Coordinates of C-alpha atoms in Angstrom, one line a residue:
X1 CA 0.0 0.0 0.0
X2 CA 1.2 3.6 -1.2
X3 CA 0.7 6.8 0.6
X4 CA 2.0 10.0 -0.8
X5 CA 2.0 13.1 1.4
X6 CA 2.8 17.2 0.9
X7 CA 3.8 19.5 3.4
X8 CA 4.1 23.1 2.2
X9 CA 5.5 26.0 4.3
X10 CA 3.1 28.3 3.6
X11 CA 0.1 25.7 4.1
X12 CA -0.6 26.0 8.1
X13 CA -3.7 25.2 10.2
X14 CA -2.8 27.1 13.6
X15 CA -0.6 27.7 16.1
X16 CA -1.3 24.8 18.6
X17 CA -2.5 25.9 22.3
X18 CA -0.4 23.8 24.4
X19 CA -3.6 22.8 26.5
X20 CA -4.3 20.6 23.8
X21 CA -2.6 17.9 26.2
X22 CA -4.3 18.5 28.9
X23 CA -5.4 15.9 31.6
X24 CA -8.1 15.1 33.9
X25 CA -8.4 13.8 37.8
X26 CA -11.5 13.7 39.2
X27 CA -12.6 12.3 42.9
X28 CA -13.2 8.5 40.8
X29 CA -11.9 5.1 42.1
X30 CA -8.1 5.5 43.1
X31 CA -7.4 8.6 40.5
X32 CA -7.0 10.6 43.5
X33 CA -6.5 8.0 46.5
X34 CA -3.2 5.7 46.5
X35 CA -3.2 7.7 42.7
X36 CA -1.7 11.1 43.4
X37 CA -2.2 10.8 47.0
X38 CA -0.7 7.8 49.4
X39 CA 0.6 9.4 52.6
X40 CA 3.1 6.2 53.9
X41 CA 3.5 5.5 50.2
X42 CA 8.1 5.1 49.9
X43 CA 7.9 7.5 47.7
X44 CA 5.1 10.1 49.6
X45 CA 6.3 13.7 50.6
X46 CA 5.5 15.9 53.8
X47 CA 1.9 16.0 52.4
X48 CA 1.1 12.6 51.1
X49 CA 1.4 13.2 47.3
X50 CA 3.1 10.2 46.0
X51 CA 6.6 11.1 44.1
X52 CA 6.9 8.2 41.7
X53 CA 3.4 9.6 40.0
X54 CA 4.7 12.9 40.2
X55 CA 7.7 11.6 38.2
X56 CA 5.5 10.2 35.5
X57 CA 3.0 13.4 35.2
X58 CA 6.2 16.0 35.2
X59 CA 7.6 13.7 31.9
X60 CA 4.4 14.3 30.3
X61 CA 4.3 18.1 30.6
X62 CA 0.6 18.4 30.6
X63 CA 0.2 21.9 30.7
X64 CA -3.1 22.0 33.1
X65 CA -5.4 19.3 35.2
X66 CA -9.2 19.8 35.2
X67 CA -10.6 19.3 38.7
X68 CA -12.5 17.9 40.8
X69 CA -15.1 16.4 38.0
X70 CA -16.3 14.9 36.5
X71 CA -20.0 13.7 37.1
X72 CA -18.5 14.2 40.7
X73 CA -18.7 17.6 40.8
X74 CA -22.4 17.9 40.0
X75 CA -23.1 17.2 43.7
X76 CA -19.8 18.1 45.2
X77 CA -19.6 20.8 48.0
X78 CA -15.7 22.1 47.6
X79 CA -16.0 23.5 51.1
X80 CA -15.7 20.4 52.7
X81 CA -12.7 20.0 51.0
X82 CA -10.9 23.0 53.6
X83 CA -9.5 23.2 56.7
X84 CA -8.6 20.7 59.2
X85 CA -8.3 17.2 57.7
X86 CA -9.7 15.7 61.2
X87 CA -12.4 17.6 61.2
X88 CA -13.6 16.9 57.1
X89 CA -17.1 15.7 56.4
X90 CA -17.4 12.2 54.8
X91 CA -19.9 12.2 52.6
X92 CA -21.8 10.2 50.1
X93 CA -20.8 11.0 46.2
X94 CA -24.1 10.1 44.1
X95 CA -22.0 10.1 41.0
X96 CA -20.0 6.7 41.7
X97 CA -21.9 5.4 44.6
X98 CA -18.4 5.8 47.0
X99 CA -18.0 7.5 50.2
X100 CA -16.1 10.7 50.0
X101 CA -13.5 11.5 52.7
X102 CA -12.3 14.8 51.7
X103 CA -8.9 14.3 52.8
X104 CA -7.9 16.3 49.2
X105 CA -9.3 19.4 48.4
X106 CA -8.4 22.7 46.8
X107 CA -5.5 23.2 49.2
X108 CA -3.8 20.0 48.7
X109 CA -4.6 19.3 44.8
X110 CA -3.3 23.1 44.0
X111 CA 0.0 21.8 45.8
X112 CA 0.0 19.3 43.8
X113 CA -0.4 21.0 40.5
X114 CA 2.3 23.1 41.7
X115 CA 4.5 20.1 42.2
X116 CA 3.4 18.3 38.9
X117 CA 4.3 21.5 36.9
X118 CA 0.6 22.3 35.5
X119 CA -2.2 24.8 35.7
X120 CA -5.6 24.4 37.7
X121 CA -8.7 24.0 35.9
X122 CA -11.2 24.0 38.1
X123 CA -15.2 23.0 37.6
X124 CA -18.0 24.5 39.9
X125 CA -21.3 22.9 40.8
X126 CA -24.1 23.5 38.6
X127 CA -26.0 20.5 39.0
X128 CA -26.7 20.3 43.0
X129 CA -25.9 24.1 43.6
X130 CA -25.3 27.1 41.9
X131 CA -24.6 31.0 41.3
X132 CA -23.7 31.8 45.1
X133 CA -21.8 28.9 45.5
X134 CA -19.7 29.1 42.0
X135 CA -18.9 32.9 43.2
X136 CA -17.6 31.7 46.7
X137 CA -15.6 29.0 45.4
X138 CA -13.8 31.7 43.2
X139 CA -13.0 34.3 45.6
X140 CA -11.9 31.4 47.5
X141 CA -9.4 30.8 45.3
X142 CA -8.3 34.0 43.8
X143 CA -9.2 36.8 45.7
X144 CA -5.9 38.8 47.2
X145 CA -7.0 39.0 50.5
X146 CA -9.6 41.0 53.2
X147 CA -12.7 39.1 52.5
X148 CA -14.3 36.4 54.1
X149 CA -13.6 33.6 52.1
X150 CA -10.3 35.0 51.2
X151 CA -9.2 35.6 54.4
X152 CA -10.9 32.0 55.5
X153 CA -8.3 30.4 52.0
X154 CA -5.2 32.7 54.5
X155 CA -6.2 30.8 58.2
X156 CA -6.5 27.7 56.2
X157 CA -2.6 28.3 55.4
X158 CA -2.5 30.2 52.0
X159 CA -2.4 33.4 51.8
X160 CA -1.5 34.1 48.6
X161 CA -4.4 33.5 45.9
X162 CA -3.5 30.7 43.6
X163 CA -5.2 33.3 40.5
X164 CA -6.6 30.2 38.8
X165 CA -7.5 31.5 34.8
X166 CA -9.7 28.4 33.7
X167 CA -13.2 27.8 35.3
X168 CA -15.9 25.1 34.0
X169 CA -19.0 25.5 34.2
X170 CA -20.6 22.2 35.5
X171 CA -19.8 19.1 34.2
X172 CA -22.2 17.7 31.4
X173 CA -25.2 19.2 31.9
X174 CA -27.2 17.6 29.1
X175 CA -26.8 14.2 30.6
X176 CA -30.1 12.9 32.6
X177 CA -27.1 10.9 34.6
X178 CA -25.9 14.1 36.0
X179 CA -27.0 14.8 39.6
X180 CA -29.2 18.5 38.5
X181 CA -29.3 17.5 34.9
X182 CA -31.0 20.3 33.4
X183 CA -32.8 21.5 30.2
X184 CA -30.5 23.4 27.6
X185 CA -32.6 26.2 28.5
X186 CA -32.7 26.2 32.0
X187 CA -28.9 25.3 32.0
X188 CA -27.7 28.0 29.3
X189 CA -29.8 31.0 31.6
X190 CA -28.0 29.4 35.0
X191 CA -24.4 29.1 33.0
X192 CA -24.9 32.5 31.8
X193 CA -25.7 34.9 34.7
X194 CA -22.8 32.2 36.8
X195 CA -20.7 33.7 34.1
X196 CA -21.6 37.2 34.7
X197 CA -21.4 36.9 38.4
X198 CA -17.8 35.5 38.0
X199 CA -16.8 38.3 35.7
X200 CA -17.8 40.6 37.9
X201 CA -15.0 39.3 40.3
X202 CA -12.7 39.1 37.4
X203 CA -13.3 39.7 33.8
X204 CA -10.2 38.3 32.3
X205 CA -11.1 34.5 33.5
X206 CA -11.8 31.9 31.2
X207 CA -14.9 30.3 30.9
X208 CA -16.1 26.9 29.7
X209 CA -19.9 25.9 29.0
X210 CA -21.0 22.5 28.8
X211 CA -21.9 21.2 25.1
X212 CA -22.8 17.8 24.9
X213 CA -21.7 14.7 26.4
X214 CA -21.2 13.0 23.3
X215 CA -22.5 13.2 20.2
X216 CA -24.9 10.4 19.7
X217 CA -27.0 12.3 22.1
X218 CA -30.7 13.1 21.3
X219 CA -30.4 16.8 21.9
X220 CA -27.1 16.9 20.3
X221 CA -26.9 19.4 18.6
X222 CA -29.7 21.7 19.2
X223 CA -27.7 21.8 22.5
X224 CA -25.1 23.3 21.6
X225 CA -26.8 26.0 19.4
X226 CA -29.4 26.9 22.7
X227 CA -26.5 27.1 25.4
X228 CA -24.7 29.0 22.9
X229 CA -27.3 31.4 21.8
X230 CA -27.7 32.6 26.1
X231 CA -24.0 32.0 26.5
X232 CA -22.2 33.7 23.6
X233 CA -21.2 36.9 24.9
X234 CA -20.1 35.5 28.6
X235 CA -17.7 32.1 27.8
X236 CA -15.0 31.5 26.1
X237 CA -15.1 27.9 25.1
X238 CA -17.6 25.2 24.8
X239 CA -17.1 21.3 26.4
X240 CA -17.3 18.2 24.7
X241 CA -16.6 14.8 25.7
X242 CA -16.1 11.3 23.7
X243 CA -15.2 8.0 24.8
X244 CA -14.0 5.2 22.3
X245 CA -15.0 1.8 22.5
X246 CA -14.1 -1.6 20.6
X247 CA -16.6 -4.1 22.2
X248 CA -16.6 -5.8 18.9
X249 CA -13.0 -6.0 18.6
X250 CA -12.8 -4.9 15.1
X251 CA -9.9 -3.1 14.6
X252 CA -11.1 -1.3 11.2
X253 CA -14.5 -0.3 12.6
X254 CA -12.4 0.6 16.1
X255 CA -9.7 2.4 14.3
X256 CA -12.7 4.7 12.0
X257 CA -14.0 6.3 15.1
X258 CA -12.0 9.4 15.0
X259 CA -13.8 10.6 11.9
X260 CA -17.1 10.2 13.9
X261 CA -15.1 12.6 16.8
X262 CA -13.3 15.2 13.8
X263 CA -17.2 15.4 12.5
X264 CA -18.6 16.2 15.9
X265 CA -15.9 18.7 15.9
X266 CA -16.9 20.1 12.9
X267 CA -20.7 20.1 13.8
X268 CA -19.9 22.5 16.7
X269 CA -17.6 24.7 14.9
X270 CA -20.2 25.0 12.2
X271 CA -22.6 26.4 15.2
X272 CA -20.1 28.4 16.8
X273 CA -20.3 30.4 13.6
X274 CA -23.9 30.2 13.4
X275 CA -24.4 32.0 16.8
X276 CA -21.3 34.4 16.6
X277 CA -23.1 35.7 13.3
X278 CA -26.3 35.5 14.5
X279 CA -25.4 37.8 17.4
X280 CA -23.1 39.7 15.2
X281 CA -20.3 39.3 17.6
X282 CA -16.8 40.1 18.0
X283 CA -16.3 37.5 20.2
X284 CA -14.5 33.9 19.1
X285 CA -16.1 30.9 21.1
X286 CA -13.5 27.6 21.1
X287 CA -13.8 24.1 21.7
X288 CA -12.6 22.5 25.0
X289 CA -12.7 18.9 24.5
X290 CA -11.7 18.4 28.0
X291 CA -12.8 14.1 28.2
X292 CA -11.7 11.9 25.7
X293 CA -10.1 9.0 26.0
X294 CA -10.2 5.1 25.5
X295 CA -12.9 3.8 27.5
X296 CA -14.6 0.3 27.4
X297 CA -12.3 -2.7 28.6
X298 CA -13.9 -2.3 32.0
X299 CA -17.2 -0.1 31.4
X300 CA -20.1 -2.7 31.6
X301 CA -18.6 -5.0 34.5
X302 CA -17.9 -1.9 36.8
X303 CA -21.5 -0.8 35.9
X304 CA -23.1 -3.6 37.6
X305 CA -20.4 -3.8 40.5
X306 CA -21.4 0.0 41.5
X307 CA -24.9 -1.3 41.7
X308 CA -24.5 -3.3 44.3
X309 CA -21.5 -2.2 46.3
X310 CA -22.1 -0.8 49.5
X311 CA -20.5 2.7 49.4
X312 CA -16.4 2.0 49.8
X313 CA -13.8 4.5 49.7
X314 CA -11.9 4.8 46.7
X315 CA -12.5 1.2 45.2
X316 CA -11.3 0.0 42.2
X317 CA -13.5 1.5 39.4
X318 CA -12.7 1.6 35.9
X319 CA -9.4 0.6 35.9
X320 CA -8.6 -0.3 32.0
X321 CA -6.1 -2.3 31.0
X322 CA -4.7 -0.6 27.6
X323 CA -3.7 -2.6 24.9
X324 CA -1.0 -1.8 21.8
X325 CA -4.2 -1.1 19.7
X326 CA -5.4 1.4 22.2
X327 CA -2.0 3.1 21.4
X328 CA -3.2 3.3 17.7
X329 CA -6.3 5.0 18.9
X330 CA -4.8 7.3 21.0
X331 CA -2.5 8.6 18.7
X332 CA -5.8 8.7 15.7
X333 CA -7.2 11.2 18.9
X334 CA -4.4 13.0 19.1
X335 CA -4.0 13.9 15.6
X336 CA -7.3 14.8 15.1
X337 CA -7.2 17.3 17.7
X338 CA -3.8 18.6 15.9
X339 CA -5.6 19.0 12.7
X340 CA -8.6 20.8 13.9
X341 CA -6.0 23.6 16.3
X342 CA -7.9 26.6 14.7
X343 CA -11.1 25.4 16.9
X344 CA -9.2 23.1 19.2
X345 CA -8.1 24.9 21.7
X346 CA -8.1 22.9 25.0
X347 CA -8.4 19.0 25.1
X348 CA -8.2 16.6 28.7
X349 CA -7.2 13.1 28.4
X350 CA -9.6 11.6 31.1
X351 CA -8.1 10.6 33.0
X352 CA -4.4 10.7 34.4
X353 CA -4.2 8.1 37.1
X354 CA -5.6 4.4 37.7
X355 CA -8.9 5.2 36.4
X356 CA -9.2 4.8 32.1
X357 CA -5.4 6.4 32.7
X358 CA -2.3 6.3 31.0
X359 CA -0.3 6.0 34.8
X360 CA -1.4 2.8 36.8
X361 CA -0.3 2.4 40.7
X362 CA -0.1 -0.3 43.0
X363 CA -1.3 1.0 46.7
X364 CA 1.8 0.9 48.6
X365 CA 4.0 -0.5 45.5
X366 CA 4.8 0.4 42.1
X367 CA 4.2 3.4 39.6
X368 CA 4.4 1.9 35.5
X369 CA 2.9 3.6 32.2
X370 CA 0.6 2.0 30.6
X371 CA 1.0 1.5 26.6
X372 CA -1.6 5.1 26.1
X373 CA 1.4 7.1 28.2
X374 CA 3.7 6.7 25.2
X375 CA 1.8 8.7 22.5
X376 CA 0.4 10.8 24.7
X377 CA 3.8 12.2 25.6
X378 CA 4.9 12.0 22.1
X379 CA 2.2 14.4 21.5
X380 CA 2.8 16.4 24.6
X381 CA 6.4 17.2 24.0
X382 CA 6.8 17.4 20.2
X383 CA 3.2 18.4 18.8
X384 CA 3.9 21.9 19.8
X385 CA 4.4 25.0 17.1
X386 CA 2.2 25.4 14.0
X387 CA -0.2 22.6 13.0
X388 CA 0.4 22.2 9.4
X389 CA -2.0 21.8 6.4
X390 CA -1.2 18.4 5.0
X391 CA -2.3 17.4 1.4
X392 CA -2.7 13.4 1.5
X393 CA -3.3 11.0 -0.9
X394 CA -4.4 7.2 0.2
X395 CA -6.7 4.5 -0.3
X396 CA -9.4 4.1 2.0
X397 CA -12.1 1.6 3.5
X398 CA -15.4 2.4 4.5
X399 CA -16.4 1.9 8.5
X400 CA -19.9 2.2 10.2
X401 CA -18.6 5.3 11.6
X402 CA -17.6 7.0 9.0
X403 CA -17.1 6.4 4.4
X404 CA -13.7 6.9 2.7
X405 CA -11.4 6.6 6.5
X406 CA -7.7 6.8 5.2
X407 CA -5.4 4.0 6.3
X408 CA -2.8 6.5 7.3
X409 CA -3.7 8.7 9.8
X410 CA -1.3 11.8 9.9
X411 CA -1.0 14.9 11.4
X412 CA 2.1 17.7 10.9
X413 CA 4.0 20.1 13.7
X414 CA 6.2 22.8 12.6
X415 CA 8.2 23.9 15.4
X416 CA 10.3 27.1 14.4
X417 CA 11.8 27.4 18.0
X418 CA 13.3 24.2 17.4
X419 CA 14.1 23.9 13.7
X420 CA 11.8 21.0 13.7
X421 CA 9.5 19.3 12.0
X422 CA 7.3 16.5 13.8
X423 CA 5.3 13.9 11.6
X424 CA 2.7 11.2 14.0
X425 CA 2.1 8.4 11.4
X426 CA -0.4 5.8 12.1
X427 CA -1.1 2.6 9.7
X428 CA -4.4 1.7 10.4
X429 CA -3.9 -1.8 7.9
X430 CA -2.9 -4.5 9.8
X431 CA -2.0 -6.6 6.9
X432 CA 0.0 -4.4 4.8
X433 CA 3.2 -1.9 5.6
X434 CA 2.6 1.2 4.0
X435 CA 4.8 2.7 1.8
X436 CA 4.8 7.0 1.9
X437 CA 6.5 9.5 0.3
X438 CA 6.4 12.5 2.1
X439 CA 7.1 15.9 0.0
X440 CA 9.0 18.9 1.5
X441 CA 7.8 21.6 -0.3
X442 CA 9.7 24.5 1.2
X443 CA 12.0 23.2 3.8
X444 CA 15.3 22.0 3.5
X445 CA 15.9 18.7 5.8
X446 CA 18.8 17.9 7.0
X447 CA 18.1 14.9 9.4
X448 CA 15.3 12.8 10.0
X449 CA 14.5 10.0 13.5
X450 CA 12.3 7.8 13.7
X451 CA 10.4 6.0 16.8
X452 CA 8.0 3.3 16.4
X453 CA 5.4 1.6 18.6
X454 CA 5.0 -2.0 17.4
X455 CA 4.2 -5.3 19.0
X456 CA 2.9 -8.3 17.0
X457 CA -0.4 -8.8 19.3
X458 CA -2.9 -6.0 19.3
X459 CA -3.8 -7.6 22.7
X460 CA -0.3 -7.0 24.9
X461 CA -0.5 -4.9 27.8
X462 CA 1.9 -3.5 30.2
X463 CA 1.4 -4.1 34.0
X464 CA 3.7 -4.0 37.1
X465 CA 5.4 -7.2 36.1
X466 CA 6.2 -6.0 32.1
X467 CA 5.9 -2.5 32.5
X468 CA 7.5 -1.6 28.9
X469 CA 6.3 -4.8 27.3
X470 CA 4.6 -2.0 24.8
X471 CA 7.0 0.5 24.5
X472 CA 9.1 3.1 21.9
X473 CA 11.9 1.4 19.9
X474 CA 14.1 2.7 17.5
X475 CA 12.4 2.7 14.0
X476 CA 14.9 2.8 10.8
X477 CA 12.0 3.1 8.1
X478 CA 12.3 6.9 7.4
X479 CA 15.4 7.8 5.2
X480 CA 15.5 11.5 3.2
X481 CA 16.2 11.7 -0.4
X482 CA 15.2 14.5 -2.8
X483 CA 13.2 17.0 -2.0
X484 CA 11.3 15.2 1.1
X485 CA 11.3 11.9 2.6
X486 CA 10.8 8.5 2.1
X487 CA 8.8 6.1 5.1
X488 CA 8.2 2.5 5.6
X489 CA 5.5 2.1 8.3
X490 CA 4.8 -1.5 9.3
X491 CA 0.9 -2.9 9.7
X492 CA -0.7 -1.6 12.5
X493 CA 2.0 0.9 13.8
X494 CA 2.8 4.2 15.3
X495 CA 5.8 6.3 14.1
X496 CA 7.0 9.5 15.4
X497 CA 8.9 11.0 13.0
X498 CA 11.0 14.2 13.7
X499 CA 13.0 16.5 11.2
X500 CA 15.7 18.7 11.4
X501 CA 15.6 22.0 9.7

């Protein structure tokens, strides 16, 4: 099979916001509890936060965590998440059927951001609670000093704000799931005069709506275009959220989803325009696509577990096991997200630890990446710059999810800080290598690397006992010649490819 690919220099997409690789911790399972947080873990500091995970997040360089939910915010009182740890409320979260200690809160997950090298983004409650509440939680957290809850953030030990830019506003609002679920009406007046309120404390924040949960809901996407249409003039950016699953195991039909999420992209774009004209505004709404990740391998047999459990703390709960072809999905996702950087402008793998995570822990033990960490942090550390216009030709197959899906999935980084240019190259033909010439129209290479992720059994999985059983490897299948380069990829593979300017 034959691919043949053109990247021009004056052919560009966007510059890429780095919270594109953004990640996610909510109060789920062991994310937070023996995830990030272990106090008598080996590796735990003065305040519990475990520093082999820390380790694994700071390689990443995810550039902000969204907290605390999540479906877990929608009933979630962030006071009792202050003061005294002794004197915390326990109390029943609705979301996951657990019990809730409250032993982390804003104080200790904004020390651990700090720690872990990355930005707050913090969710209020707009399902359980609302305006008042939203506005406390704020001037909680940012206010300089000589108010009550300000001054309540100083005795609690901080006296400095913490100035976080990026607020949500509630957590998937559209879903009847979510503890308050609301009409897109009766959501989009709440979000908006929440909005207002929190501008009025500070207008330069940044504000995410809820859009839909995913796209194969029913009010999808008169949703969007009703939120919107109350919203416009107060938000910044609008949610949405996508899971991939494979319960068939059919890696074509698996491997086609990302057209499905680059349409739902589009969809929203497409209103985002509708409303900005229709309200003849200056303003420019973005997507924040702040869930999306691989999500199945456990889905269905934690759903009838939660059903019957009897309220534990911090059980484990959607603990997925990712396989080599999750790796091929993840890096579909990722380039997807690279293509579409002009609309793009915030993204959350959900989420980072234990639960549907690319870091797995061992309470008390080991710390090991599963196979989704590698092109995550491919992505993370080399998909920054200019996302670049690619011109591609190559066959295709037809999916359920989507007509004419390309078996090479490709997406293009210009760095100019760097001198670089960063190719992610995915076959999705597991019974052919593909064979791609790759035009440089414009630049003049002078080296070229290449890393591959490739295992023989779509099915391997890394665990504590073979943590880099799926893992990078030296690939030698990109050599330059003429005015571009010439790549070998192998049947169902990943390749990073990186040239020198």
């Amino acid at each position: 099979m034959k691919a043949r690919v053109t990247a021009h220099g004056a052919y560009t997409v966007a510059d890429i916001d780095k919270r594109l690789y953004g990640s996610f911790l909510e109060h789920l399972g062991r994310a937070v509890y023996t995830g990030i947080y272990e106090p008598g873990h080996p590796t735990a500091d003065a305040s519990g936060m475990r520093g082999d995970v820390l380790d694994l997040v700071r390689a990443l360089d995810t550039p902000i965590c969204r907290y605390p939910g999540g479906n877990f915010v929608s009933a979630y009182n962030w006071e009792d998440g202050i003061g005294p740890k002794e004197s915390r409320p326990k109390r029943l979260d609705l979301a996951w059927r657990t019990t809730e200690s409250n032993q982390v809160g804003i104080h200790e997950f904004a020390d651990w951001a700090e720690k872990a090298n990355t930005q707050m983004m913090l969710a209020v409650n707009l399902g359980s609670r609302g305006l008042d509440e939203a506005r406390a939680f704020v001037e909680y957290v940012n206010h300089k000093g000589g108010t009550y809850w300000s001054d309540l953030r100083a005795k609690n030990g901080r006296k400095e704000p913490w100035n976080c830019r990026l607020w949500c506003l509630g957590n998937e609002m559209d879903g009847p799931w979510q503890v308050g679920h609301k009409s897109a009406a009766e959501y989009g007046h709440l979000a908006n005069e929440t909005a207002k309120a929190l501008r009025g404390l500070d207008p330069t924040l940044e504000l995410v709506v809820c859009g839909s949960s995913h796209s194969n809901m029913p009010t999808y996407p008169q949703w969007e275009a009703t939120v919107l249409e109350e919203t416009y003039d107060q938000v910044d950016h609008i949610s949405l959220h996508m899971y991939f699953e494979n319960y068939e195991k059919n890696p074509n039909e698996y491997l086609a989803l990302p057209m499905k999420l680059d349409n739902y992209i589009g969809t929203v774009s497409g209103i985002i325009d509708y409303v900005k004209a229709k309200k003849r505004s200056k303003r420019q709404v973005t997507i924040s696509f702040d869930e999306w990740n691989v999500w199945y391998h456990e889905r269905k047999a934690d759903a009838e577990r939660m059903r019957t459990w009897d309220w534990p703390e911090a059980p484990v709960l959607l603990e997925d096991q990712y396989n080599f072809e999750d790796v091929l999905q993840v890096g579909c996702i990722l380039n997807t997200f690279i293509r579409r950087a002009d609309v793009v402008k915030i993204a959350c793998i959900a989420q980072l630890v234990n639960v549907i995570a690319p870091i797995m822990t061992e309470p008390g033990g080991a710390a090991w990446r599963q196979t989704i960490y590698w092109p995550f942090l491919f992505a993370s550390k080399h998909g920054r710059g200019t996302a670049m216009q690619l011109a591609v030709e190559v066959p295709t197959y037809d999916a359920d999810a989507a007509a004419g899906v390309p078996w090479l999935d490709i997406a293009g980084v210009r760095d100019d800080d760097a001198g670089t240019l960063t190719f992610f190259a995915i076959n999705r033909n597991g019974a052919e290598p593909m064979e791609v010439d790759l035009a440089l129209d414009g630049f003049a290479a002078k080296t070229v690397e290449h890393t591959l992720i490739k295992h023989t059994d779509l099915e391997a999985r890394n665990s504590k006992t073979n943590p880099d059983n799926v893992a990078p490897q030296k690939g030698n299948g990109a050599k330059l010649g003429g005015k571009g380069l010439h790549l070998t990829l192998p049947p169902h593979s990943y390749s990073m490819i990186r040239v020198g300017l």
